[in-house]
Amino acid sequence: MKSMASTSEKILDIAQSLIVAGGYNGFSYADISAAIGIRKASIHHHFPTKAELVAVLVDRYRGQAEAGLSSLRSQVASPDEQLQAYLRYWDTCIRDASQPFCVCAMLAGEMQMLPDEVASRVRAHFQSLATWLAAVLSAGAEQGLFRLNRSPEEEAQMLMASVHGAMLSARAFDDPGLFIAIISSQIAKLTK
Amino acid sequence: MKSMASTSEKILDIAQSLIVAGGYNGFSYADISAAIGIRKASIHHHFPTKAELVAVLVDRYRGQAEAGLSSLRSQVASPDEQLQAYLRYWDTCIRDASQPFCVCAMLAGEMQMLPDEVASRVRAHFQSLATWLAAVLSAGAEQGLFRLNRSPEEEAQMLMASVHGAMLSARAFDDPGLFIAIISSQIAKLTK
DNA sequence: TGTTACCTTCCTACTAGTAGGTAGATTTTA
DNA sequence: TAAAATCTACCTACTAGTAGGAAGGTAACA
């Protein structure tokens, strides 16, 4: 029998889905309270302030993302398959509406008014994602799998921008298929 | 002497910059009130509800955007220069921090919790921007200026996603130069 | 063994402040 | 003078956050 999720993890789960739907200012302790059947004050017991809650949430997200990406690099052999797997992850999330948006991409838009402790963590996620993508592109280029027109770092930035922009478009047009339509063309240019 | 902006236009100006900074839930009537030295109730006189205010704001933005884009097509001869001008517009906005983000891109992220009257207008803006870009790419391809790997519509979607993703990246990394760095590579692939 | 102390978790009840919005009087302007 | 714009004063609902306590478990100890 699987160990049940702790209350604080349930709080983070709900908060994350609420942020993905409406951003930092788009949810309240009352929303979480209603969603998991616990009083507002009890949430404050686990996370004294909203800024702290979201900071912990981003830390957790970063940890999961980095674990996922690094296990991808160790378990999947070829760089182009690593890249495909990364993109397939988001495509699946968007299609089944489980996590139709990267929580850090959402928060990045609100950067200017985010508490410092949150903003710095969001920046850190983007940094490490860009680094991972650059490493994958670089390895792929060395093996002759990718044809890069720019440095791996620049291509990684472009790809990251496309992925997040494609998420935005898929949401704007309410069309999950749009994500992979936009991204697959992008990838085709790299692998051709 | 230039005609002074009316109160309602001042309200829209401030509201737009506040939305660009923090989204739909990131500003209040009190913020506008403080910014232009008018009471909250007076803002309600011009815009009874927040949803209406933002709907009018998006209508105005769409009007300005469509006017700008169509005058670009009539005043600038070549499609590649039309595209360059469009991208240069955003690059300038981001560099001088005047409008460092497209208000519709911002709102698109919050789509799920936007009032219908706002959401439909945001969608309409994305639709008409995609149409404009597709037309420019198509004309450029006919003149041998662009080398398209996909249909003009698909390439337009990709480009639009890249532009909005690049805005997000520039904001996340707090690096205005990142926008053009990401986009110029994208363009290079089209025009090569 | 029983008791005392402590800890975690959750609760009810509350605070000060802010949200969007309204009623009605007053001023400004055409 | 009539209409438009702004004001003061207020409302209800909600915001993040706090105070203080109840229930239950664990650990120390006499």
PDB file of C-alpha atoms in Angstrom, chain B residues 22-126:
ATOM      1  CA  GLY B  22       1.628  41.603 -12.525  1.00  0.00           C
ATOM      2  CA  GLY B  23      -1.320  40.271 -14.522  1.00  0.00           C
ATOM      3  CA  TYR B  24      -5.062  40.558 -14.036  1.00  0.00           C
ATOM      4  CA  ASN B  25      -4.978  39.792 -10.333  1.00  0.00           C
ATOM      5  CA  GLY B  26      -1.826  41.836  -9.831  1.00  0.00           C
ATOM      6  CA  PHE B  27      -3.493  45.228  -9.744  1.00  0.00           C
ATOM      7  CA  SER B  28      -6.442  46.922  -8.085  1.00  0.00           C
ATOM      8  CA  TYR B  29      -8.540  50.044  -8.466  1.00  0.00           C
ATOM      9  CA  ALA B  30      -6.654  51.368  -5.457  1.00  0.00           C
ATOM     10  CA  ASP B  31      -3.363  51.060  -7.374  1.00  0.00           C
ATOM     11  CA  ILE B  32      -4.759  53.054 -10.285  1.00  0.00           C
ATOM     12  CA  SER B  33      -6.244  55.571  -7.879  1.00  0.00           C
ATOM     13  CA  ALA B  34      -2.868  56.144  -6.234  1.00  0.00           C
ATOM     14  CA  ALA B  35      -1.049  56.350  -9.560  1.00  0.00           C
ATOM     15  CA  ILE B  36      -3.139  59.063 -11.180  1.00  0.00           C
ATOM     16  CA  GLY B  37      -4.484  60.928  -8.147  1.00  0.00           C
ATOM     17  CA  ILE B  38      -8.151  60.197  -8.490  1.00  0.00           C
ATOM     18  CA  ARG B  39     -10.538  58.450  -6.095  1.00  0.00           C
ATOM     19  CA  LYS B  40     -11.447  54.800  -6.578  1.00  0.00           C
ATOM     20  CA  ALA B  41     -15.112  55.698  -7.063  1.00  0.00           C
ATOM     21  CA  SER B  42     -14.201  57.949  -9.982  1.00  0.00           C
ATOM     22  CA  ILE B  43     -12.595  55.042 -11.758  1.00  0.00           C
ATOM     23  CA  HIS B  44     -15.822  53.089 -11.320  1.00  0.00           C
ATOM     24  CA  HIS B  45     -17.591  55.997 -13.023  1.00  0.00           C
ATOM     25  CA  HIS B  46     -15.485  55.417 -16.150  1.00  0.00           C
ATOM     26  CA  PHE B  47     -15.311  51.629 -15.880  1.00  0.00           C
ATOM     27  CA  PRO B  48     -18.069  50.118 -13.722  1.00  0.00           C
ATOM     28  CA  THR B  49     -16.324  46.787 -13.282  1.00  0.00           C
ATOM     29  CA  LYS B  50     -12.771  45.513 -13.469  1.00  0.00           C
ATOM     30  CA  ALA B  51     -13.682  43.005 -16.162  1.00  0.00           C
ATOM     31  CA  GLU B  52     -15.093  45.804 -18.290  1.00  0.00           C
ATOM     32  CA  LEU B  53     -12.015  47.938 -17.777  1.00  0.00           C
ATOM     33  CA  VAL B  54      -9.718  45.161 -18.924  1.00  0.00           C
ATOM     34  CA  ALA B  55     -11.998  44.242 -21.816  1.00  0.00           C
ATOM     35  CA  VAL B  56     -11.872  47.857 -23.068  1.00  0.00           C
ATOM     36  CA  LEU B  57      -8.136  47.874 -22.476  1.00  0.00           C
ATOM     37  CA  VAL B  58      -7.637  44.757 -24.593  1.00  0.00           C
ATOM     38  CA  ASP B  59      -9.901  46.204 -27.308  1.00  0.00           C
ATOM     39  CA  ARG B  60      -7.773  49.345 -27.365  1.00  0.00           C
ATOM     40  CA  TYR B  61      -4.585  47.285 -27.452  1.00  0.00           C
ATOM     41  CA  ARG B  62      -5.920  45.151 -30.291  1.00  0.00           C
ATOM     42  CA  GLY B  63      -6.897  48.260 -32.211  1.00  0.00           C
ATOM     43  CA  GLN B  64      -3.476  49.814 -31.785  1.00  0.00           C
ATOM     44  CA  ALA B  65      -1.753  46.556 -32.693  1.00  0.00           C
ATOM     45  CA  GLU B  66      -3.835  45.958 -35.788  1.00  0.00           C
ATOM     46  CA  ALA B  67      -3.422  49.555 -36.917  1.00  0.00           C
ATOM     47  CA  GLY B  68       0.331  49.347 -36.387  1.00  0.00           C
ATOM     48  CA  LEU B  69       0.679  46.045 -38.157  1.00  0.00           C
ATOM     49  CA  SER B  70      -1.451  47.003 -41.140  1.00  0.00           C
ATOM     50  CA  SER B  71       0.306  50.342 -41.568  1.00  0.00           C
ATOM     51  CA  LEU B  72       3.560  48.416 -41.449  1.00  0.00           C
ATOM     52  CA  ARG B  73       2.393  46.272 -44.335  1.00  0.00           C
ATOM     53  CA  SER B  74       1.363  49.304 -46.370  1.00  0.00           C
ATOM     54  CA  GLN B  75       4.361  51.523 -45.614  1.00  0.00           C
ATOM     55  CA  VAL B  76       7.179  49.012 -45.608  1.00  0.00           C
ATOM     56  CA  ALA B  77       7.709  47.306 -48.914  1.00  0.00           C
ATOM     57  CA  SER B  78       9.467  44.058 -48.310  1.00  0.00           C
ATOM     58  CA  PRO B  79       8.116  41.286 -46.086  1.00  0.00           C
ATOM     59  CA  ASP B  80      11.444  40.701 -44.387  1.00  0.00           C
ATOM     60  CA  GLU B  81      11.626  44.359 -43.422  1.00  0.00           C
ATOM     61  CA  GLN B  82       8.038  44.179 -42.168  1.00  0.00           C
ATOM     62  CA  LEU B  83       9.024  41.286 -39.951  1.00  0.00           C
ATOM     63  CA  GLN B  84      12.183  43.040 -38.779  1.00  0.00           C
ATOM     64  CA  ALA B  85      10.174  46.131 -37.896  1.00  0.00           C
ATOM     65  CA  TYR B  86       7.707  44.101 -35.872  1.00  0.00           C
ATOM     66  CA  LEU B  87      10.487  42.445 -33.897  1.00  0.00           C
ATOM     67  CA  ARG B  88      12.405  45.698 -33.508  1.00  0.00           C
ATOM     68  CA  TYR B  89       9.305  47.230 -31.959  1.00  0.00           C
ATOM     69  CA  TRP B  90       9.309  44.678 -29.137  1.00  0.00           C
ATOM     70  CA  ASP B  91      13.062  44.787 -28.783  1.00  0.00           C
ATOM     71  CA  THR B  92      12.879  48.539 -28.210  1.00  0.00           C
ATOM     72  CA  CYS B  93       9.996  48.196 -25.759  1.00  0.00           C
ATOM     73  CA  ILE B  94      11.886  45.599 -23.748  1.00  0.00           C
ATOM     74  CA  ARG B  95      15.149  47.535 -23.765  1.00  0.00           C
ATOM     75  CA  ASP B  96      13.684  50.838 -22.571  1.00  0.00           C
ATOM     76  CA  ALA B  97      11.290  48.981 -20.259  1.00  0.00           C
ATOM     77  CA  SER B  98       8.345  50.991 -21.616  1.00  0.00           C
ATOM     78  CA  GLN B  99       6.185  47.978 -22.430  1.00  0.00           C
ATOM     79  CA  PRO B 100       8.447  45.052 -21.634  1.00  0.00           C
ATOM     80  CA  PHE B 101       5.712  42.528 -22.269  1.00  0.00           C
ATOM     81  CA  CYS B 102       2.716  42.057 -24.537  1.00  0.00           C
ATOM     82  CA  VAL B 103      -0.361  42.566 -22.391  1.00  0.00           C
ATOM     83  CA  CYS B 104      -2.170  39.784 -24.237  1.00  0.00           C
ATOM     84  CA  ALA B 105       0.695  37.346 -23.683  1.00  0.00           C
ATOM     85  CA  MET B 106       0.480  38.182 -20.007  1.00  0.00           C
ATOM     86  CA  LEU B 107      -3.261  37.628 -19.908  1.00  0.00           C
ATOM     87  CA  ALA B 108      -2.990  34.445 -21.978  1.00  0.00           C
ATOM     88  CA  GLY B 109      -1.142  32.855 -19.078  1.00  0.00           C
ATOM     89  CA  GLU B 110      -4.063  33.592 -16.797  1.00  0.00           C
ATOM     90  CA  MET B 111      -6.650  32.526 -19.383  1.00  0.00           C
ATOM     91  CA  GLN B 112      -8.240  29.874 -17.150  1.00  0.00           C
ATOM     92  CA  MET B 113      -9.419  32.389 -14.592  1.00  0.00           C
ATOM     93  CA  LEU B 114     -10.104  35.406 -16.773  1.00  0.00           C
ATOM     94  CA  PRO B 115     -13.669  36.698 -17.189  1.00  0.00           C
ATOM     95  CA  ASP B 116     -15.100  35.463 -20.498  1.00  0.00           C
ATOM     96  CA  GLU B 117     -15.364  38.947 -21.961  1.00  0.00           C
ATOM     97  CA  VAL B 118     -11.614  39.361 -21.463  1.00  0.00           C
ATOM     98  CA  ALA B 119     -10.542  35.865 -22.478  1.00  0.00           C
ATOM     99  CA  SER B 120     -12.351  35.998 -25.817  1.00  0.00           C
ATOM    100  CA  ARG B 121     -10.664  39.286 -26.680  1.00  0.00           C
ATOM    101  CA  VAL B 122      -7.230  37.949 -25.818  1.00  0.00           C
ATOM    102  CA  ARG B 123      -7.842  34.962 -28.068  1.00  0.00           C
ATOM    103  CA  ALA B 124      -8.915  37.277 -30.856  1.00  0.00           C
ATOM    104  CA  HIS B 125      -5.665  39.232 -30.600  1.00  0.00           C
ATOM    105  CA  PHE B 126      -3.559  36.081 -30.889  1.00  0.00           C
TER     106      PHE B 126
END
